[in-house]
């Protein structure tokens, strides 16, 4: 019995190593798209790492699903196309679940409801002929402004908006509710005396969710269950408190 | 009328009992079938109760699932609305007390966002108050932050806090209904579980009772019956049992008892036939010789006195010739009765052949045997045998020869006794001659001295 002990130990060691290798090989890695220019939802912090409410939610979902996630920064305009093409398993980007988007990608259950904010110089109302409005390309707000026939200036990042307003290149911006919080606090626009108008048009408000690879409905179910879990155990509300001044609902 | 009713009731009671006796009590049930039916009945009842219990468990599961999937998220939504109401109040405070215009503008902006938030607009109370707050703060911002505005704001602030409390409480109460239902269901389940356990206890008790009543007790009775059979006692009748298999075994035991009884009777008959003379009822010669050999060995081993004797009915041929063989047989039977009355219980006698008889006197000296033989001879001579011919009876005499058997073989002793008998015949019959001494006649011993009284029937054998 004693003579066999070393050989048994070797066998156990080999088995353990093999199990570890297999487990590593079988570990699922999810490719997750994030934005980096939509504070407080997604941005790059001082250390250069992705941060923000949506990034925190994405990490919490992956932790709940017990999968490893690889976060990749993409432009908002390319999010739906990339997810629809299967380049990402899901996108941790707050997207209004419009019919056009739902036809191309799967959507998680809504994790909050949003509307859109019209920031403008005094007297510039939505749809006014004098209005030159800026919006992020690929956003629901940009498509809406274009659809309304407004004079629209497309930008790639939300961070470009304060400079445009400050320089007078546009006299209004149209952007989502959550993102407007950061813009409103930007020092460049404090002196402009901008007025705020909440737009409740159906194309600009409604349920917001994560977009998911349309070939993977099972992942949608897992993400939905994970959303329920992080809302029950309080992680969702803690992230909410960390990044936003009020509760997302 | 009362009597009629009583009679009718009595008749019904009798019929009911008779029906029960005929169809239930007296009926036999195959044990396997009966236990199978009982088991199936128990299984069905148990299954029904389990399903009954399972319905409660399903209800609890559904309630808990509903609590988890719908109620808790809804409660959390209520808490978020309450939190936003509180946030609205805080932002309103900042509109009044912000350190910088930018901070106050930012607070106004958040108030605008909150008051137009779709989730806040979903509840009419929340939506109305939020709009009122937004409108008030807009007006106050336009008109300047006066003390009057702040006093009005305090009222609105208080209403926001109260509504936040109400919404929170409503959220908590959402779970109350589910929890109450679960509590009631669990309480009911406890009662049901107690009933299930009671049913199990009832059936287990019933099974044990039936097994004891219809299997164990009958088996014990069979064991007793078999013990009685081994000991030769009369068989105690079996009590009625309901199990067909038990009844079959009881019947088999009864048949066994009958067969054993018949065999025992036959064995007794065979033994009787093998050991006795059919005419006189005495031992036959072979059985006598076997017994005598045993007694002789015992006497020799312990040095005890023992004697043998031979007797012959005098002039028996004349009786046969004069009165016929039937009378001769009657005479032999009467003589056997005489031997039985006269000899002691410890004496052995057999019909040795024809009218000749052999004796064995255990624990008896030759003198004692002589006195006994003399008494026998005397009783025979004094006895008159009625043969039914009206002649007043036949007078008989016996001649006897005795020999000491305390040494030597049985055959030798009987030979000497036979020689002595021959001598007695030669000397004129109706006398006793003792072998070996060759002195005849010996003086007859004193009547009754040192002799046991003849008792019992053993001497006749």
XYZ file of C-alpha atoms in Angstrom, chain B residues 33-280:
248
model
C -55.210 -11.716 -1.391
C -56.544 -10.197 1.843
C -53.224 -8.563 2.707
C -52.886 -7.450 -0.905
C -56.260 -5.746 -0.805
C -55.465 -4.130 2.524
C -52.109 -2.977 1.183
C -53.754 -1.593 -1.952
C -56.375 0.192 0.144
C -53.635 1.666 2.288
C -51.656 2.647 -0.793
C -54.632 4.402 -2.362
C -55.491 6.219 0.872
C -51.857 7.150 1.427
C -51.445 8.346 -2.157
C -54.640 10.397 -1.925
C -53.395 12.067 1.238
C -49.972 12.672 -0.268
C -51.609 14.312 -3.273
C -53.786 16.286 -0.888
C -50.625 17.397 0.911
C -48.816 18.009 -2.358
C -51.471 20.508 -3.420
C -50.500 22.646 -0.427
C -46.836 22.312 -1.231
C -47.553 23.348 -4.811
C -49.485 26.354 -3.524
C -46.576 27.349 -1.275
C -44.149 26.928 -4.150
C -46.329 29.034 -6.422
C -46.647 31.702 -3.730
C -42.907 31.764 -3.107
C -42.220 31.879 -6.837
C -44.711 34.706 -7.237
C -43.098 36.451 -4.293
C -39.674 36.085 -5.857
C -40.551 36.821 -9.474
C -43.212 39.494 -9.171
C -43.826 40.787 -5.672
C -40.230 41.451 -4.624
C -39.369 43.280 -7.889
C -42.567 45.276 -7.526
C -41.692 46.096 -3.928
C -38.242 47.217 -5.044
C -39.880 49.430 -7.683
C -41.990 51.027 -4.951
C -38.845 51.648 -2.936
C -37.203 53.266 -5.977
C -40.191 55.556 -6.477
C -40.025 56.487 -2.799
C -36.298 57.068 -3.120
C -36.883 59.335 -6.135
C -39.536 61.269 -4.243
C -37.023 61.805 -1.507
C -34.427 62.758 -4.123
C -36.933 65.232 -5.561
C -37.263 66.781 -2.124
C -33.485 67.007 -1.690
C -33.050 68.583 -5.113
C -35.800 71.067 -4.251
C -33.890 71.968 -1.107
C -30.786 72.533 -3.239
C -32.769 74.825 -5.551
C -33.327 77.026 -2.506
C -30.040 76.531 -0.730
C -27.478 75.763 -3.452
C -24.161 77.465 -2.893
C -23.731 78.546 -6.495
C -26.118 79.384 -9.318
C -24.701 76.426 -11.249
C -25.535 74.095 -8.375
C -29.039 75.530 -8.197
C -29.451 75.177 -11.956
C -28.248 71.598 -11.802
C -30.739 70.911 -9.016
C -33.518 72.450 -11.097
C -32.476 70.314 -14.002
C -32.668 67.114 -11.950
C -36.074 68.176 -10.652
C -37.205 68.552 -14.238
C -35.842 65.150 -15.139
C -37.454 63.455 -12.146
C -40.821 65.085 -12.576
C -40.922 64.006 -16.210
C -39.476 60.544 -15.635
C -41.796 57.904 -17.125
C -41.650 55.783 -13.978
C -42.707 58.759 -11.862
C -45.576 59.478 -14.214
C -46.897 55.928 -13.900
C -48.457 56.607 -10.480
C -51.037 59.404 -10.582
C -50.302 60.622 -7.022
C -46.573 60.734 -7.682
C -47.013 62.336 -11.109
C -49.346 65.057 -9.754
C -47.080 65.941 -6.848
C -43.928 65.859 -9.003
C -45.497 68.192 -11.562
C -46.658 70.465 -8.774
C -43.144 70.564 -7.343
C -41.608 71.232 -10.767
C -44.082 74.002 -11.512
C -43.609 75.566 -8.092
C -39.832 75.528 -8.305
C -39.917 76.970 -11.826
C -42.196 79.730 -10.647
C -40.057 80.363 -7.585
C -36.925 80.489 -9.732
C -38.530 83.013 -12.017
C -39.992 85.107 -9.199
C -37.013 84.905 -6.859
C -36.474 82.789 -3.785
C -38.522 84.585 -1.132
C -39.355 83.492 2.396
C -42.939 82.965 1.322
C -41.821 80.616 -1.405
C -39.663 78.734 1.055
C -42.590 78.398 3.471
C -44.701 76.943 0.665
C -41.795 74.712 -0.284
C -41.660 73.291 3.227
C -45.266 72.200 2.846
C -44.473 70.563 -0.474
C -41.354 68.990 1.015
C -43.442 67.494 3.828
C -45.929 66.118 1.313
C -43.075 64.551 -0.659
C -41.778 62.798 2.456
C -45.236 61.555 3.427
C -45.913 60.238 -0.056
C -42.514 58.518 -0.059
C -43.480 56.820 3.207
C -46.832 55.759 1.768
C -45.242 54.327 -1.348
C -42.660 52.426 0.738
C -45.365 50.989 2.975
C -47.435 49.957 -0.023
C -44.374 48.167 -1.410
C -43.873 46.251 1.810
C -47.543 45.371 2.012
C -47.400 43.840 -1.445
C -45.593 40.868 0.107
C -48.028 40.575 3.012
C -50.741 38.834 0.999
C -48.313 36.235 -0.352
C -46.779 35.664 3.062
C -50.212 35.369 4.696
C -51.273 32.812 2.090
C -48.073 30.848 2.609
C -48.523 30.914 6.363
C -52.123 29.679 6.119
C -51.118 26.975 3.678
C -48.267 25.785 5.871
C -50.585 25.643 8.875
C -53.059 23.576 6.857
C -50.209 21.363 5.714
C -49.283 20.650 9.291
C -52.807 19.403 9.983
C -52.748 17.330 6.833
C -49.365 15.890 7.737
C -50.717 14.934 11.149
C -53.627 13.213 9.414
C -51.258 11.351 7.093
C -49.195 10.187 10.055
C -52.372 9.161 11.882
C -53.459 7.178 8.823
C -50.081 5.458 8.640
C -50.226 4.661 12.361
C -53.788 3.366 11.973
C -52.898 1.117 9.087
C -49.707 -0.152 10.682
C -51.625 -0.881 13.892
C -54.383 -2.537 11.903
C -51.878 -4.626 9.970
C -50.158 -5.756 13.146
C -53.508 -6.598 14.734
C -54.673 -8.582 11.706
C -51.359 -10.381 11.369
C -51.462 -11.287 15.054
C -55.124 -12.245 14.962
C -55.136 -14.190 11.732
C -51.572 -15.427 11.342
C -49.557 -15.420 14.539
C -52.283 -16.647 16.893
C -53.424 -19.460 14.563
C -49.761 -20.492 14.168
C -49.398 -20.551 17.945
C -52.547 -22.684 18.170
C -51.090 -25.038 15.567
C -47.879 -25.270 17.555
C -49.906 -26.121 20.654
C -51.898 -28.679 18.667
C -48.755 -30.351 17.352
C -47.344 -30.419 20.882
C -50.586 -32.027 22.047
C -50.277 -34.589 19.289
C -46.730 -35.427 20.345
C -47.802 -35.811 23.942
C -50.821 -37.887 22.967
C -53.323 -35.485 24.453
C -56.701 -34.881 22.926
C -56.580 -32.203 20.279
C -58.052 -28.849 21.362
C -60.418 -27.644 18.657
C -59.132 -24.734 16.605
C -60.890 -21.400 16.819
C -62.293 -20.177 13.545
C -59.782 -18.270 11.495
C -60.428 -16.147 8.446
C -57.300 -17.022 6.525
C -57.854 -19.777 3.981
C -54.239 -20.955 4.145
C -54.409 -21.219 7.929
C -57.671 -23.126 7.670
C -56.068 -25.521 5.222
C -53.162 -26.172 7.583
C -55.570 -26.605 10.499
C -57.533 -29.109 8.463
C -54.319 -30.955 7.634
C -53.400 -31.069 11.310
C -56.859 -32.447 12.109
C -56.423 -35.161 9.473
C -52.957 -35.917 10.794
C -54.420 -36.300 14.254
C -57.032 -38.749 12.934
C -54.415 -40.774 11.074
C -52.119 -40.819 14.099
C -54.999 -41.886 16.292
C -55.898 -44.719 13.922
C -52.273 -45.783 13.667
C -51.944 -45.783 17.435
C -55.066 -47.887 17.779
C -53.795 -50.317 15.157
C -50.432 -50.499 16.888
C -52.171 -51.235 20.177
C -54.243 -53.928 18.514
C -51.191 -55.464 16.892
C -49.306 -55.405 20.176
C -52.243 -57.017 21.898
C -52.467 -59.692 19.246
C -48.743 -60.289 19.330
C -48.485 -60.652 23.105
C -51.708 -62.272 24.312
C -53.472 -65.531 23.934
C -56.685 -64.967 22.076
C -58.756 -67.425 24.137
C -57.733 -66.601 27.671
